[in-house]
Coordinates of C-alpha atoms in Angstrom, one line a residue:
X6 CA -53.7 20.9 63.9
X7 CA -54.5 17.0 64.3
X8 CA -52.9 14.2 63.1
X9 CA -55.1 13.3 60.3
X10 CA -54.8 16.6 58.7
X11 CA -50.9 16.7 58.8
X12 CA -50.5 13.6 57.3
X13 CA -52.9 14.8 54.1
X14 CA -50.9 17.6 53.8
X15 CA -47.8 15.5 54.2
X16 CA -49.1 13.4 51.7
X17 CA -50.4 16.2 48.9
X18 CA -47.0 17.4 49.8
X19 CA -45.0 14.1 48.5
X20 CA -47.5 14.0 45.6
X21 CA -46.7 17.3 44.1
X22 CA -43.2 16.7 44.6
X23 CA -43.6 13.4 42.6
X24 CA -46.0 15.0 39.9
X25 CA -43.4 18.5 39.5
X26 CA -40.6 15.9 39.2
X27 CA -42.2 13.8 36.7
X28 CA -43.4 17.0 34.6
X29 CA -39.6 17.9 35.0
X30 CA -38.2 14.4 34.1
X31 CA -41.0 14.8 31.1
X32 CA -39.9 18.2 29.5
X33 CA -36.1 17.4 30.1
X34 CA -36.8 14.0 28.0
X35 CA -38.6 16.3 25.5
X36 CA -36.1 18.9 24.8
X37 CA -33.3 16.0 24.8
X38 CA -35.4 14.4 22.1
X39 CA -36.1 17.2 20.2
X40 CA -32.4 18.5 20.5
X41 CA -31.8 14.6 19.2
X42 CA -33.8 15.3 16.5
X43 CA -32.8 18.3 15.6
X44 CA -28.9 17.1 15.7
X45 CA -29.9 14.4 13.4
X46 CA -32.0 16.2 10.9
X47 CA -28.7 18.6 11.0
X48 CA -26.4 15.7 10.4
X49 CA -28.4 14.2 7.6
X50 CA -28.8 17.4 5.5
X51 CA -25.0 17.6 6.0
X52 CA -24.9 13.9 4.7
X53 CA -27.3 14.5 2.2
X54 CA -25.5 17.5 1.1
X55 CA -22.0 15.8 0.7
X56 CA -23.6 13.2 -1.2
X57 CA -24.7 15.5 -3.5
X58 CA -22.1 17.5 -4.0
X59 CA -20.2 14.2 -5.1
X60 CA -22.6 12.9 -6.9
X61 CA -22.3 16.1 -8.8
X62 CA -19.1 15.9 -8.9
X63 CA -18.4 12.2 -10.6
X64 CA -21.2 13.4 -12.7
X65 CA -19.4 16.5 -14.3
X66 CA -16.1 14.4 -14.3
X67 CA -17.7 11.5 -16.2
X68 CA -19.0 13.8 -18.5
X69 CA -15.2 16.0 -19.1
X70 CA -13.8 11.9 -19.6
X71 CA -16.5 11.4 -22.0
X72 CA -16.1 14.8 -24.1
X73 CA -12.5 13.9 -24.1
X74 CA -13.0 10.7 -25.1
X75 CA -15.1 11.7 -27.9
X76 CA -12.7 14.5 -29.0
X77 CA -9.4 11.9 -29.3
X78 CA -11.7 9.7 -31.2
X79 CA -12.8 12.6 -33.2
X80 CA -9.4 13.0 -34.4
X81 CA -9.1 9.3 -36.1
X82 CA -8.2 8.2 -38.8
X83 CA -5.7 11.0 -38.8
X84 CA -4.7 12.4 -42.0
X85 CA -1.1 13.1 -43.9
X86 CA 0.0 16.2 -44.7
X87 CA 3.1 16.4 -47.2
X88 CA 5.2 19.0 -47.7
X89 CA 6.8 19.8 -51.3
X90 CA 9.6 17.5 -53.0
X91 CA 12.1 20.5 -53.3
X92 CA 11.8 21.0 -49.5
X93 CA 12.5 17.5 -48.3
X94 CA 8.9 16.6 -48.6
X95 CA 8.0 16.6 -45.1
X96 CA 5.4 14.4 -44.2
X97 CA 3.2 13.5 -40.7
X98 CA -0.2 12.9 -39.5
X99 CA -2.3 15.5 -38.1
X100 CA -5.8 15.3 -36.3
X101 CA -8.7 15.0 -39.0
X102 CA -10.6 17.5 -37.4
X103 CA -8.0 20.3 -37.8
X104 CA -7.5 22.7 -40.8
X105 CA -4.4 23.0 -42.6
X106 CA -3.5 27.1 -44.0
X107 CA -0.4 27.0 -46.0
X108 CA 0.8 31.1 -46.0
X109 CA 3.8 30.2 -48.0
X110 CA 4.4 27.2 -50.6
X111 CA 8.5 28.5 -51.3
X112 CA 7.8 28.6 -54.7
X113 CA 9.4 31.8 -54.8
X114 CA 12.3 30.2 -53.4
X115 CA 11.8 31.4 -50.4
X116 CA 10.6 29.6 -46.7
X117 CA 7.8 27.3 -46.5
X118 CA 5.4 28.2 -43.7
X119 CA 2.2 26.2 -43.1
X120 CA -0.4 26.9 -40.2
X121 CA -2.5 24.1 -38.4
X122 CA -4.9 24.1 -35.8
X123 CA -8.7 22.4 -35.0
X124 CA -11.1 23.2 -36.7
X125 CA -10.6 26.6 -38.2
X126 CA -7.0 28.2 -38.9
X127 CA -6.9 32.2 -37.0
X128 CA -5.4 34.7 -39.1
X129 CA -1.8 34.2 -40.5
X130 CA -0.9 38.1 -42.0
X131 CA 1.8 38.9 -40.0
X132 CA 0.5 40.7 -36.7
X133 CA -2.4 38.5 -36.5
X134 CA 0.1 35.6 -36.3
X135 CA 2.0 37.7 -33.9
X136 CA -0.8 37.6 -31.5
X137 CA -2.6 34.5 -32.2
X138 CA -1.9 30.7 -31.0
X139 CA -1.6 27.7 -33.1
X140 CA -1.5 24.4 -32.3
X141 CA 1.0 23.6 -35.1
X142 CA 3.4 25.9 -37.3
X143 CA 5.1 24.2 -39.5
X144 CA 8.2 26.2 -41.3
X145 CA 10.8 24.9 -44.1
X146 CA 13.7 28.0 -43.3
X147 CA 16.0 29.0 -46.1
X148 CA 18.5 29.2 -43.1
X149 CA 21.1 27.3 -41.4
X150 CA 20.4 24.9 -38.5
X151 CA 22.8 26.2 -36.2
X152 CA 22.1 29.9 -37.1
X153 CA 17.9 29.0 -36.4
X154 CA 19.0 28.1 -33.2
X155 CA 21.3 31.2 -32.4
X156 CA 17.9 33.0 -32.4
X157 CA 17.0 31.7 -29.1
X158 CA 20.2 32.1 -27.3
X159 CA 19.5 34.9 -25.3
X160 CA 16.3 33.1 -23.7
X161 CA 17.8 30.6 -23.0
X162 CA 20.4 31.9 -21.2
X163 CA 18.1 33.8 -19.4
X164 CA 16.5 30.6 -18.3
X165 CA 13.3 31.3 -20.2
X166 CA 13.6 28.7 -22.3
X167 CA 15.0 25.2 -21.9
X168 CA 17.0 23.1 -24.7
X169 CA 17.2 19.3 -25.2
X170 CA 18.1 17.0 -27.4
X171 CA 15.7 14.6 -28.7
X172 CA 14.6 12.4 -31.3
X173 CA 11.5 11.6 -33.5
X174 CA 10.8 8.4 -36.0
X175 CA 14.8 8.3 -36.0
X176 CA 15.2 11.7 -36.5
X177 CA 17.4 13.6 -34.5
X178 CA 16.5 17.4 -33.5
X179 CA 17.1 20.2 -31.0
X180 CA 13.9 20.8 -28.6
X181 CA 13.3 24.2 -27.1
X182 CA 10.1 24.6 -24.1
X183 CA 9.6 27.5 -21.9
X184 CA 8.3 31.4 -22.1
X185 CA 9.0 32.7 -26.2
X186 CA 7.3 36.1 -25.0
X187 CA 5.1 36.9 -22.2
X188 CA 2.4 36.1 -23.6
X189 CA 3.3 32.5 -25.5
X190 CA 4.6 29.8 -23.5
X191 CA 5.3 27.0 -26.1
X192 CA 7.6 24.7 -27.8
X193 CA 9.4 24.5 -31.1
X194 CA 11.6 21.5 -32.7
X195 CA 14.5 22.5 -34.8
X196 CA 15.7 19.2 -37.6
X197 CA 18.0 20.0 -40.2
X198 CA 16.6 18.8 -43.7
X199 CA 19.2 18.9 -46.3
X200 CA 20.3 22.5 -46.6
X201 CA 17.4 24.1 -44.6
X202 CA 15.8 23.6 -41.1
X203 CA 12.8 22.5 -40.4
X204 CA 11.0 24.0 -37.7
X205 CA 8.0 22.8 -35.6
X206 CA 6.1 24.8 -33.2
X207 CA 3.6 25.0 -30.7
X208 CA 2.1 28.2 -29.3
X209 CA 0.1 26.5 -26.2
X210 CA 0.6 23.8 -24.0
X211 CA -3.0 22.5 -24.3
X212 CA -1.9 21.5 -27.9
X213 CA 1.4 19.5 -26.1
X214 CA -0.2 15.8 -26.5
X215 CA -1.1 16.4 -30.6
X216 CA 2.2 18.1 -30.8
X217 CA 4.3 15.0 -29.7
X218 CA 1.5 12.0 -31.4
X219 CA 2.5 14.8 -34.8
X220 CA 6.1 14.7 -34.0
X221 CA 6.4 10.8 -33.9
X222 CA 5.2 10.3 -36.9
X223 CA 7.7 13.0 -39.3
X224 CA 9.3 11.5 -42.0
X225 CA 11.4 13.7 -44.7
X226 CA 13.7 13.1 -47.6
X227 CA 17.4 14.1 -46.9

């Protein structure tokens, strides 16, 4: 083979080394760009996804803090319930938007029950109120204060129910909280009114922050 010939093939030789290496260099620079691309494309769906999912987010929570808002303001001017003059005449203001049943006026000399709760009052006959959740109950007892609160004495030693002593507007009572049945979890206020006892209750805990805006504003006639 001559001289001139080896060196062409010497240089064809260096030229497709060159030309394969560039064509290497070429796709490894194309599949780093499209994995590039494909990582970001990933990332920003992942971004754009968060982003959503908080904007969703403060969205549906703006709109609970405006319902709730609305439903407080809904409430105002609040409105006074009075009890009889025989019973103390218990008075306190209750949400404008709820209904107000009275089951039992004691004009048969017997206990004063009334029922409260928003919007409409559930049944008051006496399963139905067995089974039922108010946000207020309201009862004027022909009974002793100290024997009103003998009736929860078992649950609370139990450790279902908790007892504290408390005071609304000036008036001092007896609160209970904790587990009534299985199915109530509530709380009740026991204040003695003259010779009777005056007993507020709660069947939910949703109902807690009207309970305690009714309780400080109770007023009665000793």
């Amino acid at each position: 083979m001559s001289r001139k010939t080896e060196m062409e093939q010497g240089y064809v030789n260096s030229w497709m080394i060159v030309a394969i290496s560039a064509i290497v260099l070429f796709v490894a620079a194309g599949s780093a760009a499209i994995w590039a691309y494909l990582a970001y494309s990933q990332e920003k769906t992942a971004v754009e996804s968060r982003m959503a999912v908080a904007s969703a987010k403060a969205r549906e929570e703006q709109s609970k803090a405006d319902r709730e808002k609305f439903n407080e303001e809904a409430k105002n001017p609040r409105i006074e319930f009075v009890g009889p003059e025989q019973y103390g005449r218990v008075s306190f203001m209750y949400p404008k938007t709820w209904s107000v049943y009275v089951a039992a006026d004691g004009s048969d000399r017997g206990d004063y029950k009334a029922y409260l709760h928003p919007a409409i009052v559930p049944p008051t006959n006496t399963h139905s109120s067995n089974q039922n959740k108010f946000a207020l109950r309201l009862e004027i007892l022909n009974s002793d204060f100290n024997k009103t609160l003998d009736q929860y004495a078992s649950l609370l030693k139990k450790g279902d129910l908790t007892s504290s002593s408390v005071e609304y507007n000036g008036n001092t009572a007896t609160r209970i909280d904790g587990a009534f049945s299985k199915d109530l979890r509530g709380s009740v206020v026991l204040m003695k009114v003259r010779d009777k006892t005056l007993r507020f209750s709660t069947d939910a805990d949703t109902f807690k922050p009207d309970f305690e805006a009714i309780l400080k504003t109770v007023k009665f006639v000793q």
